[in-house]
Amino acid sequence: MTTLTDAMGETPLETRAVAPAPLAPTRPLYWSLRRELWEYRSLWIAPIIAAGVALFGFSLSAIHLREHRFNAMALDPARRALVMTLPYDFAAMAVIFTGVIVGAFYCLGALHNERRDRSILFWKSLPVSDLTTVAAKAIVPLVVLPLIVLAVVLATLVVMLALSTVILIAGGMDPATTWTHVPFARMPLVAAYGVAVLALWYAPIWGWLLLVGGWARRAPFLWAVLPPLALCVVERIAFNTSHVGSLLLYRLGGYTDAFTIRMHGKLPAEALPGLDPLAFVSTPGLWVGLAFAAAFLAAAVWLRRYREPV
Amino acid sequence: MACIEARGLRKAFGTTVALDGVDLTIEEGRIVGLIGPNGAGKSTALGAILGLIPYQGELKVLGRDPWKARDQLMTDVCFIADVAVLPRWMRVSQALDYVAGVHPRFDRAKAEAFLAKTVIRRTSKVRELSKGMVTQLHLALIMAIDAKLLVLDEPTLGLDLLYRKQFYDSLLNDYFDRSRTILVTTHQVEEVQDILTDLMFIDAGRIVLSCGMDDFAVRYHEVMVAPEHLAAARALGPIHERQVFGRGILLFDGPTQAQLAQFGEVRTPSIADLFVAVMGAGAPQAQGAAA
């Protein structure tokens, strides 16, 4: 083995003379986000697969597109637009729904897996604060995932539109029937609005899942889901009421306040729901939810800092 | 300014006292071995120094309170917790990108140069690398960071002989200079004996021995005593005595080499032997494997 004096006799490393370039304060956050996308590739792969499945279904149905279109043209104009738009709605909803599921599982694992595989010791050996780390993990379901989902939804709609145009032209029909009846101009707007509404409305769920994932030593899914259900059961048995249950259901489905959907019998009267941002931002449920989300995230930061790392 | 300064450092987990009033001072430019049996408080001490756990008492690392300023401190401090903490999903290139992205003192060219001497490919994932290669990768990342303090917690655990030797050789040849400080805990005391400048023993949450390696050679002597001198040698108050092939080996703290030479061959004990002598009063076999 080389003796100590040999090693000490060497000139100090040349890099020492160079002052470290100051890092912009946002750089740790930026790289923390990059690392989340490296680790959780399902964040973008799953929505793309969902889009692929939707497109596959659409191409199967396109075999009979000509007959369908004939039948649709016989309906009154409002029904016609609705029938023609439904496949596009379904495809968008499939991708968005996948995004919600992926977001939930991402949040459960984001602060859990780094403890389980002990890599938290590596992350904590670098000059990145717990606040930055948790902030990055919260930004993923609040901003990054919605943007991914939106991009995939829009790309899917474009592909479907191209597909239907090609098939109709090949079948000797006028593709303009699609272009005029399906409200393509409004679709991106509605999709962007819907994705943003879901991300914000579900913010307390993301926060709760992140917190429980960071706290639970094992089975974070059970810890996240069973206690709220247990509360419902206890309330039901003790008081024969179901306030907790309705609160939970409201949190899962209450985002519909953000839309106006006029019904026509069992079907919606319009192909796309109306947007009601004013009603959404004036719903106390939104702000209460965001306050809960902030509290859960603050607790998650505290927990990552105070708890023994492994 | 001392690199690490602790006064009355205490940490309890529930009713278990992990650190029971630790006082220690580690000067800049030292290579310090913190040696202790399992559960002695080594990892807790390192956790406190690295700002990973809250503690009571006074602790300054590079002039900062590690608990209050962990993220700033980590620009000047590196640590390798053990070999298995690099995230297994990560690619080698991603590890380089990430550290370069978040660490202001990381010199990517240096890390690349170090990796070029290994067989590690940039496109490999950590999970595809052998344990020894993961350590090489971690070392490449750490050595390219211009830090003032490097903390190693059992860095060579589970590595084969070649990787272990290479690990310390790299540290000494390519990393250590007099302005850096290295704090290492290990059970493999024989492999750090020649590189340490200072030695600390920790037991039951207290520092039970602290001495420079220069003092070590002056203070501690081991003599293989022939049976006829045994009584006279014992009169000098050995701190430990063991039998090898029917002859007594006595370990002394204090008497000079000249005083002891009359009883038999005198040599500097290994850290492992001293460890057994200091710690092993109640359980002489506890650290036998390390000796």
mmCIF file of C-alpha atoms in Angstrom, chain B residues 10-111:
data_model
loop_
_atom_site.group_PDB
_atom_site.id
_atom_site.type_symbol
_atom_site.label_atom_id
_atom_site.label_comp_id
_atom_site.label_asym_id
_atom_site.label_seq_id
_atom_site.Cartn_x
_atom_site.Cartn_y
_atom_site.Cartn_z
ATOM 1 C CA ARG B 10 -26.063 12.974 23.503
ATOM 2 C CA LYS B 11 -28.656 10.999 21.625
ATOM 3 C CA ALA B 12 -31.232 8.600 22.981
ATOM 4 C CA PHE B 13 -33.697 6.483 21.034
ATOM 5 C CA GLY B 14 -36.490 5.960 23.507
ATOM 6 C CA THR B 15 -34.781 4.542 26.560
ATOM 7 C CA THR B 16 -31.712 3.371 24.653
ATOM 8 C CA VAL B 17 -28.844 5.800 25.013
ATOM 9 C CA ALA B 18 -26.827 5.703 21.801
ATOM 10 C CA LEU B 19 -24.499 8.609 22.541
ATOM 11 C CA ASP B 20 -23.766 9.332 26.165
ATOM 12 C CA GLY B 21 -21.924 12.627 26.275
ATOM 13 C CA VAL B 22 -19.349 12.354 23.507
ATOM 14 C CA ASP B 23 -16.535 14.897 23.491
ATOM 15 C CA LEU B 24 -14.278 14.878 20.493
ATOM 16 C CA THR B 25 -12.179 17.187 18.404
ATOM 17 C CA ILE B 26 -10.992 16.291 14.941
ATOM 18 C CA GLU B 27 -8.535 18.683 13.381
ATOM 19 C CA GLU B 28 -8.356 19.446 9.695
ATOM 20 C CA GLY B 29 -6.180 17.186 7.565
ATOM 21 C CA ARG B 30 -6.505 14.055 9.701
ATOM 22 C CA ILE B 31 -7.589 10.557 8.814
ATOM 23 C CA VAL B 32 -9.517 9.387 11.832
ATOM 24 C CA GLY B 33 -10.689 5.866 12.495
ATOM 25 C CA LEU B 34 -13.751 5.594 14.730
ATOM 26 C CA ILE B 35 -13.706 2.015 15.907
ATOM 27 C CA GLY B 36 -16.245 0.331 18.123
ATOM 28 C CA PRO B 37 -18.279 -2.819 18.589
ATOM 29 C CA ASN B 38 -21.742 -3.152 17.075
ATOM 30 C CA GLY B 39 -24.211 -0.876 18.805
ATOM 31 C CA ALA B 40 -21.470 1.299 20.307
ATOM 32 C CA GLY B 41 -22.927 4.447 18.747
ATOM 33 C CA LYS B 42 -20.710 4.786 15.669
ATOM 34 C CA SER B 43 -23.514 5.202 13.165
ATOM 35 C CA THR B 44 -25.411 7.511 15.502
ATOM 36 C CA ALA B 45 -22.317 9.682 15.880
ATOM 37 C CA LEU B 46 -21.894 9.820 12.113
ATOM 38 C CA GLY B 47 -25.611 10.532 11.679
ATOM 39 C CA ALA B 48 -25.325 13.491 14.031
ATOM 40 C CA ILE B 49 -22.185 14.770 12.299
ATOM 41 C CA LEU B 50 -23.902 14.536 8.923
ATOM 42 C CA GLY B 51 -27.055 16.292 10.082
ATOM 43 C CA LEU B 52 -29.223 13.223 9.589
ATOM 44 C CA ILE B 53 -30.514 12.994 13.152
ATOM 45 C CA PRO B 54 -31.245 15.556 15.854
ATOM 46 C CA TYR B 55 -29.124 15.426 19.015
ATOM 47 C CA GLN B 56 -28.503 17.168 22.308
ATOM 48 C CA GLY B 57 -25.254 18.860 23.186
ATOM 49 C CA GLU B 58 -22.907 20.942 21.156
ATOM 50 C CA LEU B 59 -21.678 19.946 17.722
ATOM 51 C CA LYS B 60 -19.933 21.977 15.061
ATOM 52 C CA VAL B 61 -18.815 20.545 11.735
ATOM 53 C CA LEU B 62 -16.717 22.938 9.666
ATOM 54 C CA GLY B 63 -18.093 25.673 11.887
ATOM 55 C CA ARG B 64 -21.721 24.805 11.160
ATOM 56 C CA ASP B 65 -24.454 23.157 13.162
ATOM 57 C CA PRO B 66 -25.100 20.058 11.041
ATOM 58 C CA TRP B 67 -28.720 19.649 12.102
ATOM 59 C CA LYS B 68 -29.684 23.213 11.265
ATOM 60 C CA ALA B 69 -27.629 23.513 8.089
ATOM 61 C CA ARG B 70 -27.431 20.056 6.556
ATOM 62 C CA ASP B 71 -27.948 21.111 2.973
ATOM 63 C CA GLN B 72 -25.287 23.861 3.092
ATOM 64 C CA LEU B 73 -22.945 21.548 4.982
ATOM 65 C CA MET B 74 -23.276 18.914 2.287
ATOM 66 C CA THR B 75 -21.475 21.153 -0.215
ATOM 67 C CA ASP B 76 -18.358 20.643 1.919
ATOM 68 C CA VAL B 77 -19.001 17.167 3.273
ATOM 69 C CA CYS B 78 -19.289 13.868 1.422
ATOM 70 C CA PHE B 79 -20.244 10.536 2.777
ATOM 71 C CA ILE B 80 -20.501 6.938 1.747
ATOM 72 C CA ALA B 81 -22.944 5.244 4.066
ATOM 73 C CA ASP B 82 -22.160 1.791 2.839
ATOM 74 C CA VAL B 83 -21.906 0.093 -0.485
ATOM 75 C CA ALA B 84 -25.587 -0.474 -1.137
ATOM 76 C CA VAL B 85 -27.130 2.994 -1.154
ATOM 77 C CA LEU B 86 -26.767 4.107 -4.743
ATOM 78 C CA PRO B 87 -30.258 3.887 -6.239
ATOM 79 C CA ARG B 88 -30.454 0.642 -8.151
ATOM 80 C CA TRP B 89 -32.563 2.008 -11.012
ATOM 81 C CA MET B 90 -30.073 4.719 -11.841
ATOM 82 C CA ARG B 91 -27.790 4.634 -14.855
ATOM 83 C CA VAL B 92 -24.142 5.532 -14.439
ATOM 84 C CA SER B 93 -24.570 8.480 -16.806
ATOM 85 C CA GLN B 94 -27.594 9.660 -14.822
ATOM 86 C CA ALA B 95 -25.647 9.518 -11.583
ATOM 87 C CA LEU B 96 -22.976 11.729 -13.155
ATOM 88 C CA ASP B 97 -25.581 14.114 -14.568
ATOM 89 C CA TYR B 98 -27.436 14.367 -11.287
ATOM 90 C CA VAL B 99 -24.445 15.013 -9.054
ATOM 91 C CA ALA B 100 -23.066 17.485 -11.593
ATOM 92 C CA GLY B 101 -26.480 19.157 -11.566
ATOM 93 C CA VAL B 102 -26.902 19.594 -7.832
ATOM 94 C CA HIS B 103 -23.339 19.821 -6.517
ATOM 95 C CA PRO B 104 -21.421 23.063 -7.048
ATOM 96 C CA ARG B 105 -18.051 21.455 -6.299
ATOM 97 C CA PHE B 106 -18.362 18.412 -8.533
ATOM 98 C CA ASP B 107 -15.760 18.055 -11.265
ATOM 99 C CA ARG B 108 -17.299 15.793 -13.853
ATOM 100 C CA ALA B 109 -14.078 15.347 -15.822
ATOM 101 C CA LYS B 110 -12.402 13.908 -12.742
ATOM 102 C CA ALA B 111 -15.196 11.430 -12.168
#
